Amino acid sequence: MICLVVYLFIINIITFIYMGLDKRKAKKHSFRIPEKVLLTLSFLGGSLGTLIAMHCFHHKTQKTIFKVGVPLLLIINIFMIIFICSYFH
């Protein structure tokens, strides 16, 4: 159980950082982090970090895939966590 908490903390921090880096790169017109990478991190448990970063950095907030997809991924992540916790408890 503690491993799950540590994993979720780390994946969300990483996702938050990647979103911040992508926003900085966008401002500098530099090489960007692919949306596929950001969405994959969200799917792997980092959806809360993505959602927080979207609001903190005002990044990807107009993109439908992020505006709709990330909250859906958060719901999926929550159900996956509940399932894992109930299965291994």
Short mmCIF file of N, CA, C and O in Angstrom, two decimals:
data_model
loop_
_atom_site.label_atom_id
_atom_site.label_comp_id
_atom_site.label_asym_id
_atom_site.label_seq_id
_atom_site.Cartn_x
_atom_site.Cartn_y
_atom_site.Cartn_z
N MET A 1 0.83 -1.20 0.00
CA MET A 1 0.00 0.00 0.00
C MET A 1 0.87 1.26 0.00
O MET A 1 0.59 2.19 -0.72
N ILE A 2 1.91 1.24 0.81
CA ILE A 2 2.80 2.40 0.87
C ILE A 2 3.52 2.60 -0.47
O ILE A 2 3.77 3.72 -0.87
N CYS A 3 3.78 1.50 -1.15
CA CYS A 3 4.43 1.59 -2.47
C CYS A 3 3.52 2.32 -3.46
O CYS A 3 4.01 3.11 -4.28
N LEU A 4 2.23 2.07 -3.38
CA LEU A 4 1.27 2.74 -4.26
C LEU A 4 1.26 4.25 -4.00
O LEU A 4 1.28 5.05 -4.94
N VAL A 5 1.27 4.63 -2.75
CA VAL A 5 1.28 6.05 -2.39
C VAL A 5 2.55 6.72 -2.89
O VAL A 5 2.50 7.81 -3.48
N VAL A 6 3.68 6.08 -2.70
CA VAL A 6 4.97 6.62 -3.16
C VAL A 6 4.96 6.73 -4.69
O VAL A 6 5.37 7.75 -5.25
N TYR A 7 4.48 5.68 -5.35
CA TYR A 7 4.41 5.69 -6.82
C TYR A 7 3.56 6.85 -7.31
O TYR A 7 3.95 7.60 -8.20
N LEU A 8 2.36 7.00 -6.74
CA LEU A 8 1.46 8.07 -7.17
C LEU A 8 2.06 9.45 -6.92
O LEU A 8 1.92 10.35 -7.75
N PHE A 9 2.72 9.61 -5.79
CA PHE A 9 3.38 10.88 -5.49
C PHE A 9 4.43 11.19 -6.55
O PHE A 9 4.47 12.29 -7.11
N ILE A 10 5.28 10.22 -6.84
CA ILE A 10 6.38 10.43 -7.79
C ILE A 10 5.86 10.68 -9.20
O ILE A 10 6.31 11.61 -9.88
N ILE A 11 4.90 9.88 -9.68
CA ILE A 11 4.39 10.04 -11.05
C ILE A 11 3.69 11.39 -11.21
O ILE A 11 3.79 12.02 -12.25
N ASN A 12 3.02 11.85 -10.16
CA ASN A 12 2.35 13.14 -10.25
C ASN A 12 3.34 14.30 -10.23
O ASN A 12 3.15 15.30 -10.94
N ILE A 13 4.40 14.18 -9.46
CA ILE A 13 5.45 15.21 -9.46
C ILE A 13 6.13 15.26 -10.83
O ILE A 13 6.34 16.34 -11.38
N ILE A 14 6.46 14.10 -11.37
CA ILE A 14 7.10 14.04 -12.69
C ILE A 14 6.20 14.66 -13.75
O ILE A 14 6.64 15.45 -14.58
N THR A 15 4.92 14.31 -13.71
CA THR A 15 3.98 14.83 -14.70
C THR A 15 3.84 16.35 -14.58
O THR A 15 3.82 17.06 -15.58
N PHE A 16 3.76 16.84 -13.36
CA PHE A 16 3.67 18.28 -13.11
C PHE A 16 4.90 18.98 -13.69
O PHE A 16 4.79 20.00 -14.37
N ILE A 17 6.08 18.42 -13.44
CA ILE A 17 7.33 19.00 -13.94
C ILE A 17 7.36 19.00 -15.47
O ILE A 17 7.74 19.99 -16.10
N TYR A 18 6.95 17.88 -16.09
CA TYR A 18 6.92 17.80 -17.55
C TYR A 18 5.99 18.84 -18.15
O TYR A 18 6.30 19.44 -19.17
N MET A 19 4.84 19.05 -17.52
CA MET A 19 3.91 20.07 -18.01
C MET A 19 4.54 21.46 -17.90
O MET A 19 4.41 22.28 -18.81
N GLY A 20 5.22 21.73 -16.79
CA GLY A 20 5.91 23.01 -16.63
C GLY A 20 7.01 23.21 -17.65
O GLY A 20 7.16 24.30 -18.20
N LEU A 21 7.77 22.15 -17.89
CA LEU A 21 8.84 22.22 -18.90
C LEU A 21 8.26 22.48 -20.28
O LEU A 21 8.80 23.26 -21.06
N ASP A 22 7.17 21.81 -20.60
CA ASP A 22 6.55 21.99 -21.92
C ASP A 22 6.04 23.42 -22.08
O ASP A 22 6.17 24.01 -23.15
N LYS A 23 5.48 23.98 -21.03
CA LYS A 23 5.02 25.37 -21.09
C LYS A 23 6.19 26.31 -21.32
O LYS A 23 6.11 27.23 -22.14
N ARG A 24 7.28 26.08 -20.62
CA ARG A 24 8.47 26.93 -20.80
C ARG A 24 9.01 26.80 -22.23
O ARG A 24 9.37 27.79 -22.85
N LYS A 25 9.04 25.56 -22.73
CA LYS A 25 9.52 25.35 -24.10
C LYS A 25 8.59 26.01 -25.11
O LYS A 25 9.04 26.52 -26.13
N ALA A 26 7.30 26.02 -24.83
CA ALA A 26 6.34 26.66 -25.74
C ALA A 26 6.60 28.16 -25.80
O ALA A 26 6.54 28.77 -26.88
N LYS A 27 6.89 28.77 -24.67
CA LYS A 27 7.16 30.20 -24.64
C LYS A 27 8.44 30.55 -25.40
O LYS A 27 8.55 31.62 -25.98
N LYS A 28 9.42 29.64 -25.36
CA LYS A 28 10.70 29.88 -26.02
C LYS A 28 10.72 29.36 -27.46
O LYS A 28 11.76 29.41 -28.10
N HIS A 29 9.59 28.82 -27.93
CA HIS A 29 9.49 28.24 -29.27
C HIS A 29 10.55 27.17 -29.48
O HIS A 29 11.19 27.09 -30.52
N SER A 30 10.74 26.37 -28.45
CA SER A 30 11.75 25.32 -28.46
C SER A 30 11.09 23.97 -28.73
O SER A 30 9.87 23.88 -28.83
N PHE A 31 11.90 22.92 -28.82
CA PHE A 31 11.40 21.56 -29.01
C PHE A 31 10.45 21.22 -27.87
O PHE A 31 10.80 21.39 -26.70
N ARG A 32 9.26 20.74 -28.19
CA ARG A 32 8.21 20.49 -27.21
C ARG A 32 8.16 19.02 -26.79
O ARG A 32 8.62 18.14 -27.49
N ILE A 33 7.58 18.80 -25.63
CA ILE A 33 7.31 17.44 -25.16
C ILE A 33 6.03 16.99 -25.85
O ILE A 33 5.02 17.69 -25.79
N PRO A 34 6.05 15.84 -26.53
CA PRO A 34 4.86 15.39 -27.26
C PRO A 34 3.65 15.21 -26.33
O PRO A 34 3.79 14.75 -25.19
N GLU A 35 2.47 15.58 -26.85
CA GLU A 35 1.25 15.41 -26.07
C GLU A 35 1.03 13.96 -25.67
O GLU A 35 0.50 13.67 -24.60
N LYS A 36 1.47 13.05 -26.54
CA LYS A 36 1.34 11.62 -26.26
C LYS A 36 2.06 11.25 -24.96
O LYS A 36 1.58 10.45 -24.17
N VAL A 37 3.23 11.86 -24.73
CA VAL A 37 3.99 11.61 -23.51
C VAL A 37 3.24 12.14 -22.30
O VAL A 37 3.11 11.45 -21.27
N LEU A 38 2.73 13.36 -22.40
CA LEU A 38 2.00 13.96 -21.28
C LEU A 38 0.74 13.17 -20.94
O LEU A 38 0.43 12.93 -19.77
N LEU A 39 0.03 12.72 -21.97
CA LEU A 39 -1.19 11.93 -21.74
C LEU A 39 -0.87 10.53 -21.21
O LEU A 39 -1.61 10.00 -20.39
N THR A 40 0.24 9.97 -21.65
CA THR A 40 0.65 8.65 -21.13
C THR A 40 1.00 8.75 -19.65
O THR A 40 0.59 7.89 -18.85
N LEU A 41 1.72 9.78 -19.27
CA LEU A 41 2.02 9.99 -17.85
C LEU A 41 0.74 10.15 -17.04
O LEU A 41 0.62 9.64 -15.93
N SER A 42 -0.22 10.87 -17.61
CA SER A 42 -1.51 11.04 -16.95
C SER A 42 -2.22 9.70 -16.77
O SER A 42 -2.75 9.41 -15.71
N PHE A 43 -2.21 8.90 -17.81
CA PHE A 43 -2.84 7.59 -17.76
C PHE A 43 -2.18 6.68 -16.72
O PHE A 43 -2.85 5.91 -16.04
N LEU A 44 -0.87 6.80 -16.58
CA LEU A 44 -0.12 5.95 -15.66
C LEU A 44 -0.22 6.39 -14.20
O LEU A 44 0.49 5.90 -13.35
N GLY A 45 -1.14 7.33 -13.94
CA GLY A 45 -1.37 7.75 -12.56
C GLY A 45 -1.07 9.21 -12.29
O GLY A 45 -1.30 9.68 -11.18
N GLY A 46 -0.59 9.93 -13.28
CA GLY A 46 -0.22 11.31 -13.08
C GLY A 46 -1.29 12.32 -13.47
O GLY A 46 -0.99 13.49 -13.67
N SER A 47 -2.52 11.89 -13.54
CA SER A 47 -3.59 12.78 -14.00
C SER A 47 -3.82 13.95 -13.04
O SER A 47 -4.11 15.07 -13.48
N LEU A 48 -3.67 13.74 -11.77
CA LEU A 48 -3.85 14.84 -10.81
C LEU A 48 -2.74 15.89 -11.01
O LEU A 48 -3.01 17.09 -11.01
N GLY A 49 -1.52 15.43 -11.21
CA GLY A 49 -0.41 16.34 -11.48
C GLY A 49 -0.63 17.12 -12.76
O GLY A 49 -0.32 18.32 -12.83
N THR A 50 -1.18 16.47 -13.78
CA THR A 50 -1.48 17.15 -15.03
C THR A 50 -2.55 18.20 -14.83
O THR A 50 -2.43 19.34 -15.31
N LEU A 51 -3.60 17.84 -14.13
CA LEU A 51 -4.71 18.77 -13.90
C LEU A 51 -4.25 19.99 -13.10
O LEU A 51 -4.59 21.13 -13.45
N ILE A 52 -3.47 19.77 -12.08
CA ILE A 52 -2.94 20.88 -11.28
C ILE A 52 -2.03 21.76 -12.14
O ILE A 52 -2.13 22.99 -12.10
N ALA A 53 -1.17 21.13 -12.93
CA ALA A 53 -0.24 21.88 -13.79
C ALA A 53 -1.00 22.68 -14.84
O ALA A 53 -0.60 23.81 -15.17
N MET A 54 -2.08 22.12 -15.38
CA MET A 54 -2.87 22.84 -16.37
C MET A 54 -3.35 24.16 -15.81
O MET A 54 -3.34 25.19 -16.50
N HIS A 55 -3.76 24.16 -14.56
CA HIS A 55 -4.27 25.37 -13.94
C HIS A 55 -3.14 26.29 -13.45
O HIS A 55 -3.23 27.51 -13.59
N CYS A 56 -2.08 25.71 -12.91
CA CYS A 56 -0.96 26.53 -12.42
C CYS A 56 -0.24 27.24 -13.55
O CYS A 56 0.13 28.41 -13.43
N PHE A 57 0.00 26.53 -14.64
CA PHE A 57 0.77 27.07 -15.76
C PHE A 57 -0.12 27.62 -16.87
O PHE A 57 0.39 28.13 -17.86
N HIS A 58 -1.44 27.48 -16.76
CA HIS A 58 -2.38 27.86 -17.83
C HIS A 58 -1.92 27.24 -19.14
O HIS A 58 -1.73 27.92 -20.14
N HIS A 59 -1.71 25.93 -19.09
CA HIS A 59 -1.12 25.20 -20.21
C HIS A 59 -2.06 24.08 -20.63
O HIS A 59 -2.56 23.33 -19.79
N LYS A 60 -2.31 23.98 -21.92
CA LYS A 60 -3.16 22.95 -22.53
C LYS A 60 -4.61 23.07 -22.09
O LYS A 60 -5.38 22.14 -22.24
N THR A 61 -5.01 24.22 -21.58
CA THR A 61 -6.38 24.37 -21.07
C THR A 61 -7.41 24.54 -22.18
O THR A 61 -8.60 24.36 -21.94
N GLN A 62 -6.97 24.88 -23.39
CA GLN A 62 -7.89 25.03 -24.51
C GLN A 62 -7.97 23.78 -25.38
O GLN A 62 -8.84 23.68 -26.24
N LYS A 63 -7.07 22.85 -25.16
CA LYS A 63 -7.06 21.61 -25.94
C LYS A 63 -8.11 20.66 -25.39
O LYS A 63 -8.08 20.28 -24.22
N THR A 64 -9.04 20.24 -26.23
CA THR A 64 -10.14 19.38 -25.80
C THR A 64 -9.64 18.08 -25.20
O THR A 64 -10.18 17.62 -24.19
N ILE A 65 -8.62 17.50 -25.80
CA ILE A 65 -8.10 16.22 -25.29
C ILE A 65 -7.62 16.35 -23.85
O ILE A 65 -7.73 15.42 -23.07
N PHE A 66 -7.12 17.52 -23.50
CA PHE A 66 -6.67 17.74 -22.12
C PHE A 66 -7.83 18.22 -21.24
O PHE A 66 -7.96 17.79 -20.10
N LYS A 67 -8.64 19.11 -21.78
CA LYS A 67 -9.74 19.69 -21.01
C LYS A 67 -10.76 18.62 -20.61
O LYS A 67 -11.30 18.66 -19.51
N VAL A 68 -10.99 17.65 -21.48
CA VAL A 68 -11.95 16.57 -21.21
C VAL A 68 -11.22 15.29 -20.78
O VAL A 68 -11.64 14.62 -19.84
N GLY A 69 -10.15 14.98 -21.47
CA GLY A 69 -9.45 13.72 -21.24
C GLY A 69 -8.79 13.58 -19.89
O GLY A 69 -8.86 12.52 -19.26
N VAL A 70 -8.17 14.64 -19.41
CA VAL A 70 -7.45 14.55 -18.13
C VAL A 70 -8.41 14.34 -16.96
O VAL A 70 -8.16 13.47 -16.12
N PRO A 71 -9.53 15.07 -16.88
CA PRO A 71 -10.47 14.75 -15.80
C PRO A 71 -11.02 13.32 -15.89
O PRO A 71 -11.19 12.66 -14.86
N LEU A 72 -11.25 12.84 -17.11
CA LEU A 72 -11.68 11.44 -17.26
C LEU A 72 -10.59 10.48 -16.80
O LEU A 72 -10.88 9.47 -16.15
N LEU A 73 -9.35 10.78 -17.14
CA LEU A 73 -8.24 9.94 -16.68
C LEU A 73 -8.12 9.98 -15.16
O LEU A 73 -7.79 8.96 -14.55
N LEU A 74 -8.40 11.12 -14.56
CA LEU A 74 -8.37 11.22 -13.10
C LEU A 74 -9.42 10.29 -12.49
O LEU A 74 -9.15 9.57 -11.54
N ILE A 75 -10.61 10.28 -13.07
CA ILE A 75 -11.67 9.39 -12.59
C ILE A 75 -11.25 7.93 -12.75
O ILE A 75 -11.41 7.12 -11.83
N ILE A 76 -10.68 7.60 -13.90
CA ILE A 76 -10.19 6.24 -14.14
C ILE A 76 -9.10 5.89 -13.14
O ILE A 76 -9.09 4.80 -12.57
N ASN A 77 -8.17 6.83 -12.91
CA ASN A 77 -7.10 6.60 -11.94
C ASN A 77 -7.66 6.35 -10.55
O ASN A 77 -7.18 5.45 -9.84
N ILE A 78 -8.66 7.11 -10.15
CA ILE A 78 -9.27 6.92 -8.83
C ILE A 78 -9.89 5.54 -8.72
O ILE A 78 -9.69 4.84 -7.72
N PHE A 79 -10.63 5.11 -9.75
CA PHE A 79 -11.22 3.78 -9.72
C PHE A 79 -10.16 2.68 -9.70
O PHE A 79 -10.32 1.66 -9.03
N MET A 80 -9.06 2.91 -10.43
CA MET A 80 -7.97 1.92 -10.42
C MET A 80 -7.35 1.83 -9.03
O MET A 80 -7.04 0.73 -8.56
N ILE A 81 -7.18 2.96 -8.38
CA ILE A 81 -6.61 2.97 -7.01
C ILE A 81 -7.54 2.26 -6.05
O ILE A 81 -7.10 1.44 -5.23
N ILE A 82 -8.84 2.55 -6.16
CA ILE A 82 -9.82 1.87 -5.29
C ILE A 82 -9.78 0.37 -5.53
O ILE A 82 -9.78 -0.43 -4.58
N PHE A 83 -9.73 -0.04 -6.80
CA PHE A 83 -9.67 -1.46 -7.12
C PHE A 83 -8.42 -2.11 -6.55
O PHE A 83 -8.48 -3.16 -5.91
N ILE A 84 -7.28 -1.48 -6.75
CA ILE A 84 -6.01 -2.03 -6.25
C ILE A 84 -6.03 -2.14 -4.73
O ILE A 84 -5.62 -3.16 -4.18
N CYS A 85 -6.52 -1.08 -4.09
CA CYS A 85 -6.57 -1.09 -2.62
C CYS A 85 -7.51 -2.18 -2.09
O CYS A 85 -7.20 -2.85 -1.11
N SER A 86 -8.65 -2.35 -2.73
CA SER A 86 -9.60 -3.36 -2.27
C SER A 86 -9.11 -4.77 -2.61
O SER A 86 -9.35 -5.72 -1.85
N TYR A 87 -8.41 -4.92 -3.72
CA TYR A 87 -7.93 -6.24 -4.14
C TYR A 87 -6.80 -6.72 -3.24
O TYR A 87 -6.72 -7.89 -2.89
N PHE A 88 -5.91 -5.82 -2.86
CA PHE A 88 -4.75 -6.20 -2.07
C PHE A 88 -4.93 -5.97 -0.58
O PHE A 88 -4.01 -6.15 0.21
N HIS A 89 -6.09 -5.57 -0.17
CA HIS A 89 -6.34 -5.32 1.26
C HIS A 89 -6.82 -6.53 1.95
O HIS A 89 -6.99 -7.49 2.10
#
